mmCIF file of C-alpha atoms (C1' of nucleotides) in Angstrom:
data_model
loop_
_atom_site.group_PDB
_atom_site.id
_atom_site.type_symbol
_atom_site.label_atom_id
_atom_site.label_comp_id
_atom_site.label_asym_id
_atom_site.label_seq_id
_atom_site.Cartn_x
_atom_site.Cartn_y
_atom_site.Cartn_z
ATOM 1 C CA MET A 1036 19.118 -23.037 -20.336
ATOM 2 C CA MET A 1037 18.011 -19.831 -18.810
ATOM 3 C CA VAL A 1038 14.339 -18.891 -18.454
ATOM 4 C CA SER A 1039 13.358 -15.903 -17.535
ATOM 5 C CA PHE A 1040 11.027 -15.252 -14.562
ATOM 6 C CA GLN A 1041 8.080 -14.278 -16.739
ATOM 7 C CA GLU A 1042 8.409 -17.418 -18.706
ATOM 8 C CA LYS A 1043 8.485 -19.348 -15.309
ATOM 9 C CA ILE A 1044 5.278 -17.665 -14.550
ATOM 10 C CA TYR A 1045 3.320 -18.321 -17.901
ATOM 11 C CA LEU A 1046 4.182 -22.020 -17.513
ATOM 12 C CA LEU A 1047 2.915 -21.921 -13.899
ATOM 13 C CA LEU A 1048 -0.064 -19.846 -14.654
ATOM 14 C CA GLY A 1049 -0.824 -22.551 -17.567
ATOM 15 C CA GLN A 1050 -0.993 -24.895 -14.620
ATOM 16 C CA ILE A 1051 -3.769 -23.725 -12.724
ATOM 17 C CA PRO A 1052 -6.861 -25.669 -13.753
ATOM 18 C CA ASN A 1053 -10.018 -24.259 -14.250
ATOM 19 C CA GLY A 1054 -12.152 -23.028 -11.134
ATOM 20 C CA ARG A 1055 -9.133 -22.595 -9.162
ATOM 21 C CA VAL A 1056 -6.827 -19.702 -8.200
ATOM 22 C CA SER A 1057 -3.391 -18.938 -6.792
ATOM 23 C CA THR A 1058 -1.925 -15.815 -5.341
ATOM 24 C CA TYR A 1059 1.105 -13.646 -6.532
ATOM 25 C CA LYS A 1060 3.351 -15.063 -3.656
ATOM 26 C CA ILE A 1061 2.659 -18.593 -4.327
ATOM 27 C CA LEU A 1062 3.630 -17.756 -7.795
ATOM 28 C CA ALA A 1063 6.592 -16.458 -7.170
ATOM 29 C CA LYS A 1064 7.856 -19.014 -4.793
ATOM 30 C CA ALA A 1065 6.680 -21.868 -7.459
ATOM 31 C CA ALA A 1066 9.128 -19.697 -9.834
ATOM 32 C CA GLY A 1067 12.024 -19.720 -7.540
ATOM 33 C CA ARG A 1068 11.644 -16.222 -6.170
ATOM 34 C CA PRO A 1069 9.616 -16.266 -2.719
ATOM 35 C CA ARG A 1070 10.116 -12.414 -2.561
ATOM 36 C CA ALA A 1071 9.146 -11.379 -6.134
ATOM 37 C CA TRP A 1072 5.437 -11.233 -5.970
ATOM 38 C CA ARG A 1073 5.653 -7.502 -7.142
ATOM 39 C CA VAL A 1074 7.459 -8.697 -10.119
ATOM 40 C CA VAL A 1075 4.860 -11.339 -10.928
ATOM 41 C CA GLY A 1076 1.955 -8.388 -10.993
ATOM 42 C CA GLY A 1077 4.365 -6.384 -13.322
ATOM 43 C CA ILE A 1078 4.680 -9.207 -15.526
ATOM 44 C CA LEU A 1079 0.960 -10.091 -15.513
ATOM 45 C CA ASN A 1080 0.408 -6.298 -16.129
ATOM 46 C CA LYS A 1081 2.076 -6.578 -19.338
ATOM 47 C CA ASN A 1082 1.524 -10.035 -20.275
ATOM 48 C CA LYS A 1083 0.957 -10.491 -23.934
ATOM 49 C CA ASN A 1084 -0.289 -14.056 -23.782
ATOM 50 C CA LEU A 1085 -3.706 -13.362 -22.648
ATOM 51 C CA VAL A 1086 -5.119 -16.709 -23.922
ATOM 52 C CA LYS A 1087 -2.151 -18.974 -22.317
ATOM 53 C CA THR A 1088 -2.022 -16.913 -19.240
ATOM 54 C CA PRO A 1089 -5.271 -16.887 -17.045
ATOM 55 C CA CYS A 1090 -3.806 -13.733 -14.762
ATOM 56 C CA HIS A 1091 -7.477 -13.332 -13.769
ATOM 57 C CA ARG A 1092 -6.787 -16.400 -11.795
ATOM 58 C CA ILE A 1093 -4.120 -14.520 -9.517
ATOM 59 C CA ILE A 1094 -5.450 -12.843 -6.430
ATOM 60 C CA LYS A 1095 -3.827 -11.612 -3.346
ATOM 61 C CA SER A 1096 -2.671 -13.488 -0.265
ATOM 62 C CA ASP A 1097 -5.434 -11.847 1.789
ATOM 63 C CA GLY A 1098 -8.074 -13.193 -0.726
ATOM 64 C CA SER A 1099 -8.548 -9.979 -2.550
ATOM 65 C CA VAL A 1100 -9.181 -9.906 -6.098
ATOM 66 C CA GLY A 1101 -6.468 -7.686 -6.703
ATOM 67 C CA GLY A 1102 -5.848 -5.595 -9.823
ATOM 68 C CA TYR A 1103 -6.311 -6.301 -13.473
ATOM 69 C CA ALA A 1104 -5.074 -4.713 -16.357
ATOM 70 C CA ARG A 1105 -8.866 -4.641 -18.117
ATOM 71 C CA GLY A 1106 -10.215 -3.381 -14.858
ATOM 72 C CA ALA A 1107 -10.493 -5.355 -11.592
ATOM 73 C CA ARG A 1108 -14.463 -5.587 -12.222
ATOM 74 C CA LYS A 1109 -13.479 -7.652 -15.426
ATOM 75 C CA LYS A 1110 -11.580 -10.062 -13.529
ATOM 76 C CA GLU A 1111 -14.266 -10.372 -10.977
ATOM 77 C CA ASN A 1112 -16.715 -11.397 -13.504
ATOM 78 C CA LEU A 1113 -14.274 -13.845 -14.997
ATOM 79 C CA LEU A 1114 -13.780 -15.680 -11.824
ATOM 80 C CA THR A 1115 -17.437 -15.347 -10.966
ATOM 81 C CA LYS A 1116 -17.919 -17.545 -14.277
ATOM 82 C CA GLU A 1117 -15.567 -20.176 -13.240
ATOM 83 C CA GLY A 1118 -17.466 -20.899 -10.155
ATOM 84 C CA ILE A 1119 -15.696 -18.773 -7.714
ATOM 85 C CA LYS A 1120 -17.953 -16.699 -5.469
ATOM 86 C CA ILE A 1121 -16.849 -13.224 -5.002
ATOM 87 C CA LYS A 1122 -18.089 -10.951 -1.862
ATOM 88 C CA SER A 1123 -17.199 -7.485 -1.572
ATOM 89 C CA GLY A 1124 -14.038 -7.778 -3.962
ATOM 90 C CA LYS A 1125 -12.859 -10.616 -2.133
ATOM 91 C CA VAL A 1126 -12.685 -14.540 -2.840
ATOM 92 C CA ILE A 1127 -14.838 -16.798 -0.643
ATOM 93 C CA ASP A 1128 -12.866 -19.684 0.853
ATOM 94 C CA PHE A 1129 -9.958 -18.668 -1.623
ATOM 95 C CA THR A 1130 -8.086 -20.784 0.770
ATOM 96 C CA LYS A 1131 -10.244 -23.842 -0.521
ATOM 97 C CA ILE A 1132 -9.541 -23.414 -3.924
ATOM 98 C CA LEU A 1133 -5.790 -22.110 -3.672
ATOM 99 C CA TYR A 1134 -3.778 -23.867 -6.391
ATOM 100 C CA LYS A 1135 -0.220 -24.021 -4.536
ATOM 101 C CA PHE A 1136 1.674 -26.238 -7.016
ATOM 102 C CA TYR A 1137 2.402 -28.564 -4.456
ATOM 103 C CA LYS A 1138 2.421 -32.235 -5.299
ATOM 104 C "C1'" DG B 1125 25.194 1.831 -16.327
ATOM 105 C "C1'" DG B 1126 22.074 3.428 -12.771
ATOM 106 C "C1'" DT B 1127 17.377 4.731 -11.184
ATOM 107 C "C1'" DC B 1128 12.553 4.434 -10.987
ATOM 108 C "C1'" DT B 1129 8.286 1.625 -11.047
ATOM 109 C "C1'" DG B 1130 4.648 -1.656 -9.842
ATOM 110 C "C1'" DA B 1131 -2.170 -6.103 -11.050
ATOM 111 C "C1'" DC B 1132 2.017 -7.021 -3.711
ATOM 112 C "C1'" DA B 1133 2.714 -8.758 1.286
ATOM 113 C "C1'" DG B 1134 3.684 -7.972 6.282
ATOM 114 C "C1'" DC B 1135 3.088 -5.623 9.802
ATOM 115 C "C1'" DG B 1136 1.872 -1.091 12.749
ATOM 116 C "C1'" DT B 1137 -1.348 2.396 14.004
ATOM 117 C "C1'" DC C 1278 -11.875 -3.619 10.928
ATOM 118 C "C1'" DA C 1279 -9.544 -0.523 7.416
ATOM 119 C "C1'" DC C 1280 -5.729 2.598 6.305
ATOM 120 C "C1'" DG C 1281 -0.578 3.557 6.057
ATOM 121 C "C1'" DC C 1282 4.015 2.551 5.456
ATOM 122 C "C1'" DT C 1283 7.974 -0.160 4.563
ATOM 123 C "C1'" DG C 1284 10.434 -3.976 1.901
ATOM 124 C "C1'" DC C 1285 11.352 -6.433 -1.814
ATOM 125 C "C1'" DC C 1286 13.048 -8.088 -7.112
ATOM 126 C "C1'" DA C 1287 12.726 -8.305 -12.129
ATOM 127 C "C1'" DG C 1288 11.642 -5.450 -15.681
ATOM 128 C "C1'" DA C 1289 11.389 -0.739 -18.214
ATOM 129 C "C1'" DC C 1290 13.730 3.697 -19.165
#
DNA sequence: GGTCTGACAGCGT
DNA sequence: CACGCTGCCAGAC
């Protein structure tokens, strides 16, 4: 059965535990297209499943919070509420809370 | 059908 | 350390 990328992305996003984050690149790789991080961003931008899709848990590879359809500031706020510390628009020790989808 | 866009990543300056 | 340019790929027009 053929599944669109965005479907996979949504599925993967649902696997991210609370208090954890992931990057566009990791997500793209987990979806089967290691070079499609840009696509991931585009999908999240237009995502309709806000509730099932914690897009605020997706950050950039360098630890930057990145963008958010509702405003980057809102995103930072949400992440902070989940216990994730942010400094100057960047996640502190994001590597420690990174969810790589590895078993 | 082709063409343009984008919530990025990687490397150079 | 900060900013800029290039490359990549599915989706929207």
